[in-house]
């Protein structure tokens, strides 16, 4: 469950903050 929470947090961060610096390179 903790892992899922972390993933969700990362996702929110990626959406909130420009994923330009993210290695994933997700242009959302």
XYZ file of C-alpha atoms in Angstrom:
28
model
C 0.000 0.000 0.000
C 2.869 2.332 0.810
C 4.347 1.809 -2.646
C 1.038 2.746 -4.265
C 0.894 5.905 -2.163
C 4.385 6.902 -3.242
C 3.527 6.251 -6.883
C 0.406 8.401 -6.587
C 2.432 11.182 -4.959
C 5.000 11.034 -7.755
C 2.241 11.170 -10.320
C 0.681 14.225 -8.678
C 4.087 15.895 -8.557
C 4.706 15.104 -12.222
C 1.358 16.660 -13.124
C 1.820 19.638 -10.823
C 5.461 20.310 -11.676
C 6.648 20.399 -15.310
C 7.832 16.901 -16.145
C 10.663 18.466 -18.105
C 13.278 17.451 -15.536
C 11.695 14.043 -15.070
C 13.535 11.071 -16.612
C 10.188 9.715 -17.780
C 9.803 12.620 -20.178
C 6.028 12.680 -19.829
C 4.776 15.829 -21.510
C 1.507 16.286 -19.653
